[in-house]
Tab-separated table of C-alpha atoms and ligand atoms in Angstrom:
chain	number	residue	atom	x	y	z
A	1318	UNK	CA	-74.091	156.745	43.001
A	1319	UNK	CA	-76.536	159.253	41.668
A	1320	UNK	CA	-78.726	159.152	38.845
A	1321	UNK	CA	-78.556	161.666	36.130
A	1322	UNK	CA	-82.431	162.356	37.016
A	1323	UNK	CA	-81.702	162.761	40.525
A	1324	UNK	CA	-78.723	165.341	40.083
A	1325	UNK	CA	-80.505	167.706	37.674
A	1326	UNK	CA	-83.518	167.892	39.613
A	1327	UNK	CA	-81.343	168.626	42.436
A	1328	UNK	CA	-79.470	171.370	40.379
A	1329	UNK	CA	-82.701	173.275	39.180
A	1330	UNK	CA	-84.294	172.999	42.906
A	1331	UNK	CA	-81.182	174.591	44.472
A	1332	UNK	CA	-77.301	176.108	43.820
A	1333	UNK	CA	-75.614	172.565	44.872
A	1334	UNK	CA	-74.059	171.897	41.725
A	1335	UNK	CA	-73.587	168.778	40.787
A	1336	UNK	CA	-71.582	166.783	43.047
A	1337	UNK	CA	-70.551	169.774	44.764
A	1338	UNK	CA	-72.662	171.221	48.131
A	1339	UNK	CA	-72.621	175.163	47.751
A	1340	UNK	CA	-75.132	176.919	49.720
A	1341	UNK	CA	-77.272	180.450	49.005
A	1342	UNK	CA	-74.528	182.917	49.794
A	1343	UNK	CA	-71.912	181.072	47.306
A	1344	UNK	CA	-69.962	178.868	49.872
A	1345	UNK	CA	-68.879	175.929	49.055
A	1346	UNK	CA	-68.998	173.012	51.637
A	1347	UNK	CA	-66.183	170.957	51.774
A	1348	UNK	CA	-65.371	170.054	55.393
A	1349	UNK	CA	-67.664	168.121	57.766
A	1350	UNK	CA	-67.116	168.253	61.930
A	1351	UNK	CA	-68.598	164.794	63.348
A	1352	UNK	CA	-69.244	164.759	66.821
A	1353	UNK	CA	-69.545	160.956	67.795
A	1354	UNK	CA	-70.227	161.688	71.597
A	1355	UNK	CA	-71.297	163.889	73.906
A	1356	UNK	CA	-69.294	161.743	76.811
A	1357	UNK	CA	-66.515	163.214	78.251
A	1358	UNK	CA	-63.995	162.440	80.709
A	1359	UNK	CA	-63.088	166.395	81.552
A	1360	UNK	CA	-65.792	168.573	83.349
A	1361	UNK	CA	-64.229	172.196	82.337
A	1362	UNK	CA	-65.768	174.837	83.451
A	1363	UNK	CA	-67.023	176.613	80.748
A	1364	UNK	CA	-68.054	173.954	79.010
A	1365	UNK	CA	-70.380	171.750	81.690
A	1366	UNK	CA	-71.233	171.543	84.888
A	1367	UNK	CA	-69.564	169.647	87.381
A	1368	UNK	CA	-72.119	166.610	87.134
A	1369	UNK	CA	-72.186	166.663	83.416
A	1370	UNK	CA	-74.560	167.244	80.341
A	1371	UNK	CA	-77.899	165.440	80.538
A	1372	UNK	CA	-76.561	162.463	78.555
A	1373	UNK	CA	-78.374	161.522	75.274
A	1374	UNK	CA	-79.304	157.549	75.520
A	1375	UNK	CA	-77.129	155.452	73.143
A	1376	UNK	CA	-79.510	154.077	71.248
A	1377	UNK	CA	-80.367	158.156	70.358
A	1378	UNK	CA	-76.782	158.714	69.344
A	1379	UNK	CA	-75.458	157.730	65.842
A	1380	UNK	CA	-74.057	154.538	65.106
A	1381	UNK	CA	-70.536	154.190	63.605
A	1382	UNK	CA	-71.988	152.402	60.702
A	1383	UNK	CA	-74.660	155.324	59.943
A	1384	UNK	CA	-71.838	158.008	60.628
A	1385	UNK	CA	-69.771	155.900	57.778
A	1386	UNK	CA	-73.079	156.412	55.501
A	1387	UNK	CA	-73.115	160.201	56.052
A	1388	UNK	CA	-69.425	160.742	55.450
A	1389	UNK	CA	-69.759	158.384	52.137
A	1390	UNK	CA	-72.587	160.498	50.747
A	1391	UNK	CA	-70.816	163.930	52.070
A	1392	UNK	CA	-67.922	162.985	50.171
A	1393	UNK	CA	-69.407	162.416	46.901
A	1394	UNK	CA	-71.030	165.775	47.331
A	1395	UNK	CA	-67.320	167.364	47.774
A	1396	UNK	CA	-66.056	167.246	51.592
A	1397	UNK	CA	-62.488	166.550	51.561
A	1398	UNK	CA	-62.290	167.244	55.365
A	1399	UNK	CA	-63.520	165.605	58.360
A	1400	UNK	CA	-63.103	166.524	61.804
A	1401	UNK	CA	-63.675	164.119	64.385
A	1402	UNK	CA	-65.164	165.351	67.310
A	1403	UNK	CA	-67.012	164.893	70.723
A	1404	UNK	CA	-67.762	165.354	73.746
A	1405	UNK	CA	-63.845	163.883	74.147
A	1406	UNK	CA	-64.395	161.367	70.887
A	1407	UNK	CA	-61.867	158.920	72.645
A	1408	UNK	CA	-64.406	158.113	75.663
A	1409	UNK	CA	-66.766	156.585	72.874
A	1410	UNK	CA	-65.384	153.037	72.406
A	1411	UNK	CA	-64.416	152.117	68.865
A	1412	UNK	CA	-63.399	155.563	68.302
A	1413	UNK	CA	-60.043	154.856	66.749
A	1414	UNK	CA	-61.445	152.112	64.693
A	1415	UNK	CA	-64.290	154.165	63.252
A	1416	UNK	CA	-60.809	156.879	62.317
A	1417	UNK	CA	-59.303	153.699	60.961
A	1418	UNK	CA	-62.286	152.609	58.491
A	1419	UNK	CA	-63.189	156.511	57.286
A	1420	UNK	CA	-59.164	156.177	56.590
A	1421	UNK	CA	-58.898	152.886	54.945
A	1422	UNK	CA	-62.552	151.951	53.254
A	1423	UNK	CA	-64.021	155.203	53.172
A	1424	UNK	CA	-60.760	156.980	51.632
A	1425	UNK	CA	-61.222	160.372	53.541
A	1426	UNK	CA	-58.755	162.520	52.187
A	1427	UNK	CA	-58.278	164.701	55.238
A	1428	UNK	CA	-58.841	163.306	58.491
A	1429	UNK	CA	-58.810	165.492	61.594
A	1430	UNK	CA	-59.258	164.607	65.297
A	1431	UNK	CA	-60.270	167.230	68.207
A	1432	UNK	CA	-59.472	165.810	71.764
A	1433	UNK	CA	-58.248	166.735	75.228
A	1434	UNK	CA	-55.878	164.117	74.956
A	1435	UNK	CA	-56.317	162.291	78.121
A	1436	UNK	CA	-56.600	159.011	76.891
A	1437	UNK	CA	-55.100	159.899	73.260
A	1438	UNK	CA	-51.549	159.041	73.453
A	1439	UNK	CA	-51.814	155.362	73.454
A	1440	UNK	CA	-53.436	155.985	70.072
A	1441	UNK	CA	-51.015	157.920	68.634
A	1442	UNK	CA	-48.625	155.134	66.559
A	1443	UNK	CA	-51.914	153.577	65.261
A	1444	UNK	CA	-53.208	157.442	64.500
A	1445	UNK	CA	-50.025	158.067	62.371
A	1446	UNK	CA	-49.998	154.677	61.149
A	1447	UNK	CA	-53.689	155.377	59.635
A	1448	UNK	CA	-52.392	158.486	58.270
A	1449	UNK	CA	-54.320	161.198	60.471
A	1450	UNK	CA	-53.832	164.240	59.055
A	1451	UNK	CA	-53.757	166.275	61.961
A	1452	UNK	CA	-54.629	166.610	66.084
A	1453	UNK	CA	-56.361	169.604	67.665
A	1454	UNK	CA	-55.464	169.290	71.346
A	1455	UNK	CA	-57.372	170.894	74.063
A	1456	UNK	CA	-55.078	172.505	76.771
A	1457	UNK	CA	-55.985	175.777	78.811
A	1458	UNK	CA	-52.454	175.837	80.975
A	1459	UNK	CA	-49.417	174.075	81.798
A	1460	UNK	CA	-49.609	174.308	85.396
A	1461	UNK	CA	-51.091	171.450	86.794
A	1462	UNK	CA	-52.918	173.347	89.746
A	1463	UNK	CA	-54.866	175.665	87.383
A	1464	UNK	CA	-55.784	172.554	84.927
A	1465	UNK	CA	-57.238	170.887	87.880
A	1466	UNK	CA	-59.039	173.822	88.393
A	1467	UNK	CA	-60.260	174.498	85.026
A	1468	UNK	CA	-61.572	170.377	84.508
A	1469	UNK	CA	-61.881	169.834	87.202
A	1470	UNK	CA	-59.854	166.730	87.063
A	1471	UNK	CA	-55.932	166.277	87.965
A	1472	UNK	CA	-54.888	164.933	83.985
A	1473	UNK	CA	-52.541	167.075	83.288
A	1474	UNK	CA	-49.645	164.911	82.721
A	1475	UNK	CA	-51.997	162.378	80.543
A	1476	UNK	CA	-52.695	165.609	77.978
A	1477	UNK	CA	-48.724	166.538	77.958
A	1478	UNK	CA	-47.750	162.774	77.354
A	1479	UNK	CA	-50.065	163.432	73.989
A	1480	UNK	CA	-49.101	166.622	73.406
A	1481	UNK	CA	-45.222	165.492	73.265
A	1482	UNK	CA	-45.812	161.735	71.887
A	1483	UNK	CA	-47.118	163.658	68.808
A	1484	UNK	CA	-44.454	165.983	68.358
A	1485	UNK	CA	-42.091	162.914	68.546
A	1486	UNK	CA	-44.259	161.322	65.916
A	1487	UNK	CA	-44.300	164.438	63.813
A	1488	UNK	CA	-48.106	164.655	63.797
A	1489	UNK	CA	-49.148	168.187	62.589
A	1490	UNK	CA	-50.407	169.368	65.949
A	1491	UNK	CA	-52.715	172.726	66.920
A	1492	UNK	CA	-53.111	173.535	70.424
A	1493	UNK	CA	-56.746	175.091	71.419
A	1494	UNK	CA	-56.422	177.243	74.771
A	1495	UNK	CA	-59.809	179.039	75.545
A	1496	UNK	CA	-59.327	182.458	77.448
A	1497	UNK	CA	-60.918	183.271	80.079
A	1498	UNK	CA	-61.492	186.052	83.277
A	1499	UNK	CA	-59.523	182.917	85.305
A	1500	UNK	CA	-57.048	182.773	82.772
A	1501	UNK	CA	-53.827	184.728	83.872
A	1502	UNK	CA	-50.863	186.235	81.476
A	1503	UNK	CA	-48.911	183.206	83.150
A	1504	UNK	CA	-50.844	181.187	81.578
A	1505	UNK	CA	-51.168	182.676	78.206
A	1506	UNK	CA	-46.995	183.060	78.825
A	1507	UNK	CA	-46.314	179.735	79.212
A	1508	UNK	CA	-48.667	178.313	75.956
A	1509	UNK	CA	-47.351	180.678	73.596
A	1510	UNK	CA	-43.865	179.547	74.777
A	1511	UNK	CA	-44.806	175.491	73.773
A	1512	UNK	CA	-45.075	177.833	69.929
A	1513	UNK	CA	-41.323	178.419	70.299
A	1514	UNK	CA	-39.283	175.666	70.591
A	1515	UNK	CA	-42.184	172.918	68.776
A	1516	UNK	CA	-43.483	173.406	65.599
A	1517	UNK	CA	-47.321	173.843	66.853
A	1518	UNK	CA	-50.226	176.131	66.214
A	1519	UNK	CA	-51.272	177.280	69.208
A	1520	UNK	CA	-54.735	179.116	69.107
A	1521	UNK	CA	-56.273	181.208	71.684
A	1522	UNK	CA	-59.730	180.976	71.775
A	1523	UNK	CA	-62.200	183.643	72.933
A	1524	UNK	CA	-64.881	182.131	75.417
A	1525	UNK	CA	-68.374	181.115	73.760
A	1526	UNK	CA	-71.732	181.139	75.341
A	1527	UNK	CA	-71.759	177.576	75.509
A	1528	UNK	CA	-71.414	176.457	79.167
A	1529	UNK	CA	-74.142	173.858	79.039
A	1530	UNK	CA	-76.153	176.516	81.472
A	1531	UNK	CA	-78.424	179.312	81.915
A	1532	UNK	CA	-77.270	182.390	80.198
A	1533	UNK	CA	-75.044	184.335	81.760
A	1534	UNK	CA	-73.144	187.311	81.065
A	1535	UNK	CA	-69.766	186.295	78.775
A	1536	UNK	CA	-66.157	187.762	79.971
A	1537	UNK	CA	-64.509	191.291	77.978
A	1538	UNK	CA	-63.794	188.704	74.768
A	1539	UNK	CA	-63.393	191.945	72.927
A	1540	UNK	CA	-59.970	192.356	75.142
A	1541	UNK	CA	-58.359	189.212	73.790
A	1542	UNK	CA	-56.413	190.362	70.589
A	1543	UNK	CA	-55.527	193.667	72.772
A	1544	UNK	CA	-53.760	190.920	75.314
A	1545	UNK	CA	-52.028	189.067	73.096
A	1546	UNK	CA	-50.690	192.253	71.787
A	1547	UNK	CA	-49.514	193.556	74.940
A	1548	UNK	CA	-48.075	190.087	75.939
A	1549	UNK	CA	-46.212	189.781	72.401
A	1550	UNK	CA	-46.071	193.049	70.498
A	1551	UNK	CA	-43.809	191.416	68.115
A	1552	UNK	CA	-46.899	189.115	66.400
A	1553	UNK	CA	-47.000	189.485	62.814
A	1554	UNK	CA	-50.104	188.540	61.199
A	1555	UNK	CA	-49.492	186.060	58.195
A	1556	UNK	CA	-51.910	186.304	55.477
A	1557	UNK	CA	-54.190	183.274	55.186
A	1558	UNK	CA	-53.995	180.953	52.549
A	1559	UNK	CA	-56.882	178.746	53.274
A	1560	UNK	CA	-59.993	179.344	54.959
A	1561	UNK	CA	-59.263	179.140	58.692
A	1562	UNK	CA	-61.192	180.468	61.760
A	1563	UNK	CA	-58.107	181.110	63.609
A	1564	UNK	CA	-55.913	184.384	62.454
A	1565	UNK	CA	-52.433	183.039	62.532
A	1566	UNK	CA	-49.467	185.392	63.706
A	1567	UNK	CA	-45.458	184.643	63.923
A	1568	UNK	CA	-42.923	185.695	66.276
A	1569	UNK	CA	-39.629	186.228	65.786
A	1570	UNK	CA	-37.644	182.713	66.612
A	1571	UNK	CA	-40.476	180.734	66.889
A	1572	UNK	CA	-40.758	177.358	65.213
A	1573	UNK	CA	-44.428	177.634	65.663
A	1574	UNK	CA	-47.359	180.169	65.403
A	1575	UNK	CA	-50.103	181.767	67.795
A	1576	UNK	CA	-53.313	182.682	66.305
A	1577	UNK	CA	-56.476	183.083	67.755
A	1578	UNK	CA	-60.531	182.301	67.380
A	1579	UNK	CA	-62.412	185.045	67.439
A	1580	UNK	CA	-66.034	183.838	67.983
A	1581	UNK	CA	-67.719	186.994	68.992
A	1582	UNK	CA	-66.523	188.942	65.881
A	1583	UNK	CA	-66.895	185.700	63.699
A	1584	UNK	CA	-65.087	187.286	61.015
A	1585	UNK	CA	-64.833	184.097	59.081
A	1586	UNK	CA	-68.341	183.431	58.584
A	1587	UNK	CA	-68.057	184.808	54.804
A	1588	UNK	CA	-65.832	182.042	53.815
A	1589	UNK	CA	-67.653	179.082	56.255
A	1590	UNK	CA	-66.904	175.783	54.312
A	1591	UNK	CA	-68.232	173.519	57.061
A	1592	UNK	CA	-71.633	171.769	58.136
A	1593	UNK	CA	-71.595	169.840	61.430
A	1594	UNK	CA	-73.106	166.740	62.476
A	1595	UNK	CA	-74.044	166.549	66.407
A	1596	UNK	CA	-74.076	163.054	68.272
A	1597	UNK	CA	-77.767	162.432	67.983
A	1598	UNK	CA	-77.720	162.983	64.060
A	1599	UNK	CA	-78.753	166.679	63.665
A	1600	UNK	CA	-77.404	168.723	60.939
A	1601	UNK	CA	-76.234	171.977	61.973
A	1602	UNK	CA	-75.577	174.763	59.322
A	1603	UNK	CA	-73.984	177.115	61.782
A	1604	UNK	CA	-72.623	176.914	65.225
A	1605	UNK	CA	-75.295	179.208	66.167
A	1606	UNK	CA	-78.667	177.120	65.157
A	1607	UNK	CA	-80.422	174.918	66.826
A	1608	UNK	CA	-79.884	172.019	64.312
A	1609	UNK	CA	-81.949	171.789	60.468
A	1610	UNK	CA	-81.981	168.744	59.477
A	1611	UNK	CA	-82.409	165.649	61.459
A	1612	UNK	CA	-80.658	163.080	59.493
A	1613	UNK	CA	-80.958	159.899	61.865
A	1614	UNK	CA	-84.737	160.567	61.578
A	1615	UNK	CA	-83.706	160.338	57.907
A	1616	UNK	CA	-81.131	157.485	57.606
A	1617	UNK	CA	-83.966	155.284	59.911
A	1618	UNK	CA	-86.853	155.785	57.979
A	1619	UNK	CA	-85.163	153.652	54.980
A	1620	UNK	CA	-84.866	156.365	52.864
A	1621	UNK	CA	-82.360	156.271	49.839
A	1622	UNK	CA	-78.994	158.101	49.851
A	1623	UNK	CA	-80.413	160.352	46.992
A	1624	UNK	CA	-83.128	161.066	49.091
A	1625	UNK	CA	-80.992	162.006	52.066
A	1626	UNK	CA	-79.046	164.339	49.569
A	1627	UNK	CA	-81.781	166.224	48.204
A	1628	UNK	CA	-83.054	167.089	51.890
A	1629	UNK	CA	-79.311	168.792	52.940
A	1630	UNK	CA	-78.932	170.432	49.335
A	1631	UNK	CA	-82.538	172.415	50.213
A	1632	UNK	CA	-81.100	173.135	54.178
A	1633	UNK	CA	-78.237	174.890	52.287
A	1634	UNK	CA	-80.613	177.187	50.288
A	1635	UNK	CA	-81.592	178.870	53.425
A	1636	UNK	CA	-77.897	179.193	55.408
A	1637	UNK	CA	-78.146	182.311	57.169
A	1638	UNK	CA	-74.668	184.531	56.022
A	1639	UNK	CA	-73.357	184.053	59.729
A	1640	UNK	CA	-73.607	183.542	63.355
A	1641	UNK	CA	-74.721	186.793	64.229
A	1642	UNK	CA	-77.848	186.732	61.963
A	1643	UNK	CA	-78.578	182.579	62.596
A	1644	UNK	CA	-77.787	183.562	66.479
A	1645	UNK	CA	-80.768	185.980	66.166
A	1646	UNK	CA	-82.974	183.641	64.587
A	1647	UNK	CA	-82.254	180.848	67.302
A	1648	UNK	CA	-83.085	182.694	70.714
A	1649	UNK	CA	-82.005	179.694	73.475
A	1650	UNK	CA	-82.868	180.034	77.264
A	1651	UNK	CA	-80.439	177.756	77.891
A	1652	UNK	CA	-76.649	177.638	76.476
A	1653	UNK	CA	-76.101	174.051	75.318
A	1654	UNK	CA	-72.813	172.738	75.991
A	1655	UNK	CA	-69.814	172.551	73.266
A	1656	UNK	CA	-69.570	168.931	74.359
A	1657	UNK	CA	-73.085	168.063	72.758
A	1658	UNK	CA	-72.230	170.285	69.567
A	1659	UNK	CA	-69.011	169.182	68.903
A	1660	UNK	CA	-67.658	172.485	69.071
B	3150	GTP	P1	-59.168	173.533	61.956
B	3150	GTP	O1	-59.833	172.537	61.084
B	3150	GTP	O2	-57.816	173.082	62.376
B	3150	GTP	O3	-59.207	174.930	61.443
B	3150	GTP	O4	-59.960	173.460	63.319
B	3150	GTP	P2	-61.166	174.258	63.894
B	3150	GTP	O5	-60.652	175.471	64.544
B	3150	GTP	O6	-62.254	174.413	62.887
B	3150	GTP	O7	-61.697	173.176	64.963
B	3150	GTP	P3	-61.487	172.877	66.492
B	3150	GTP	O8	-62.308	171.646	66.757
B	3150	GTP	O9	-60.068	172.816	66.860
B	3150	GTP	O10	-62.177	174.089	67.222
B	3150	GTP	C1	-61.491	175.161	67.765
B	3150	GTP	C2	-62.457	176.203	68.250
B	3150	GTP	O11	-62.964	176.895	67.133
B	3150	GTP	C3	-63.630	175.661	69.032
B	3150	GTP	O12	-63.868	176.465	70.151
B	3150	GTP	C4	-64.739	175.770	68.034
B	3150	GTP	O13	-65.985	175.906	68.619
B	3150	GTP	C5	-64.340	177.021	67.284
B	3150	GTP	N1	-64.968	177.028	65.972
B	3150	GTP	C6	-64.807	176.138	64.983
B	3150	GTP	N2	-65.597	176.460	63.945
B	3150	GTP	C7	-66.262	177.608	64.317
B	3150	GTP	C8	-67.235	178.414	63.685
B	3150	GTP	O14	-67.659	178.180	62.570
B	3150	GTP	N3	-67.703	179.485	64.395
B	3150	GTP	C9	-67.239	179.784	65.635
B	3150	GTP	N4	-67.711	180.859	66.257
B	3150	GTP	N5	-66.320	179.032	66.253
B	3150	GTP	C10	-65.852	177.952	65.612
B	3151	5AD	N1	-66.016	178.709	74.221
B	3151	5AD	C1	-64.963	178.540	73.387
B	3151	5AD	N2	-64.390	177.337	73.158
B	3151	5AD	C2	-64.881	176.286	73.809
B	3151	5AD	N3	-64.522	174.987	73.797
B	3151	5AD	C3	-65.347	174.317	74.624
B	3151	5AD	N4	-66.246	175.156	75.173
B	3151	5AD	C4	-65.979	176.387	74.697
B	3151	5AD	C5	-66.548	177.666	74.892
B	3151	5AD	N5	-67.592	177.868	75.701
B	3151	5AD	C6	-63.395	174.487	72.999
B	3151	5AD	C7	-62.604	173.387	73.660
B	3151	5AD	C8	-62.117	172.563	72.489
B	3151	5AD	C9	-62.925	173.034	71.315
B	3151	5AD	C10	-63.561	171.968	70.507
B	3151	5AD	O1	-63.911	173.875	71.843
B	3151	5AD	O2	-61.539	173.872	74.399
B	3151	5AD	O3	-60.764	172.768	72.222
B	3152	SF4	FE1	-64.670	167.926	77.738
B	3152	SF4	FE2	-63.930	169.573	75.795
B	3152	SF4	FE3	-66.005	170.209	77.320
B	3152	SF4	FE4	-63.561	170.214	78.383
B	3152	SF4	S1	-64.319	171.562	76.714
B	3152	SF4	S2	-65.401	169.310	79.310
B	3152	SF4	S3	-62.567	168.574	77.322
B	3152	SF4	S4	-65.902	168.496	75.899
């Protein structure tokens, strides 16, 4: 709870108004990504190197009852959504307990889970049971050759026992596939095909700089949309009707969609509703900054909730308006990898 004191001097020091986080440029924030681990039990390519992220130590990383703090006090400042995240958020154990308590005694309205399903389908009853609102699976190919080239691990048939247990279970399901100079029109063929005959969103997703390496060069991204195109010149675009950084097509005879994530255009940075929280507890306003608020510094110095809530109401006041300009402002030697972001 907040006192009356607290919330007006919060609304004269900056534009959250009351009970609701807006930042400078007029956005409201209403959904919160929570990475709970940077752990993962894939090694894809463009996301790490084949021996891994430098690991942060455990007792660096969040616990679940501090994560249950945060999404309390986000959710009296107006997120309805939460994405669960990682790393793979199913190699941290008590993941699907920690789903189960922001379900049942922290009343999340909307609660979302991103994973590459390897060990996710002996979840999935409990996951419906607990009233998930939705998965978004990881999957770059159906042929298991190519995924064992792109993870570097044979799991193929793990991810496509999750991928159909939660069709059977009616789970709303979106399918990420990232795109890149490896990735063939076989590929891309046979994913968009899963968007015909099962009721799944299946999003193509230009490649990031965010390998987890030195910078390098990134692939023709600006190709992508011209693929798909080629490869299906019967998409038709559907107009959004809620903020989304996928664009969403149809096909004729599809049960499904296809959309895709354009990250180098970004053109859904003018309607960004989302903060994100990495592993070790550091606030991130974009995908592009380097982190501006570190709340387990925060949550272990004692300090009260109101406190905590003042400190991400002033981050907000200074949100760059999107990843191009907060990219510029947050010049990186080093790409760090999606898996220690939470994507
Ligand atoms: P929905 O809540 O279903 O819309 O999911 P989402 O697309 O926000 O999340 P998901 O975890 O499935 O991420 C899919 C891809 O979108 C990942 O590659 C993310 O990094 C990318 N993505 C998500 N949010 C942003 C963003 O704000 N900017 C950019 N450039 N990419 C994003
Ligand atoms: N570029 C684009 N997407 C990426 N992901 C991981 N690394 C990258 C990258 N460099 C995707 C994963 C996962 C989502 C959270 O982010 O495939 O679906
Ligand atoms: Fe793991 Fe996801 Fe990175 Fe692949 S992209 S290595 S599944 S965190």
């Amino acid at each position: 709870m907040y006192s009356s004191d607290f919330l007006s001097h919060q609304y004269s020091q900056n534009p959250c108004v009351l009970n609701q986080l807006v930042d400078n440029h007029g956005r409201k924030i209403t959904y919160l990504r929570l990475a709970i681990t940077d752990r993962c039990n894939l090694r894809c390519h463009y996301c790490m190197p084949e021996g891994g992220v430098t690991l942060i130590p455990h007792a660096d990383t969040l616990s679940y009852e501090e994560m249950e703090r945060l999404v309390v006090l986000f959710q009296d400042f107006g997120v309805t959504k939460v994405r669960i995240t990682g790393g793979e958020p199913f190699a941290r154990v008590g993941c699907f307990e920690f789903l189960q308590n922001l379900k049942n005694k922290v009343g999340v309205d909307q609660l979302h889970i991103t994973t590459n399903g390897v060990e996710t389908a002996k979840y999935l009853i409990r996951l419906k049971q607990a009233g998930i609102s939705g998965i978004n699976l990881s999957l770059d190919t159906m042929d298991r050759k190519r995924f064992k080239e792109i993870t570097r691990r044979d799991r193929l048939d793990r991810v496509l026992a999750t991928m159909y247990g939660a069709l059977e279970l009616n789970i709303p399901l979106k399918i990420n596939s990232v795109v890149t100079a490896e990735t063939s029109d076989r590929d891309i063929i046979a994913l968009a095909d899963l968007a015909k005959l099962h009721p799944i969103n299946l999003r193509f997703i230009e490649l990031m700089p965010f390998s987890g390496r030195s910078k390098v060069a990134t692939s023709c991204n600006h190709t992508l949309i011209h693929r798909l195109e080629c490869l299906f010149p019967d998409l038709q675009e559907r107009r959004a009707d809620t903020v989304s950084t996928a664009r969403q097509f149809g096909r004729p005879g599809f049960l499904g969609s296809i959309g895709i994530i354009e990250g180098s255009s970004r053109t859904f940075c003018a309607t960004c509703n989302k903060l994100r929280i990495t592993p070790q507890g550091m606030m991130k306003a974009c995908l592009y900054d380097d982190g501006v608020l570190d709340l387990r510094k925060l949550l272990r110095s004692g300090v009260s909730d109101n406190k905590i809530a003042l400190k991400i109401c002033q981050c907000l006041n200074h949100r760059y308006a999107d990843g191009h300009e907060t990219e510029m402002a947050n010049v990186q030697q080093n790409e760090p990898s999606m898996a220690t972001i939470g994507g």
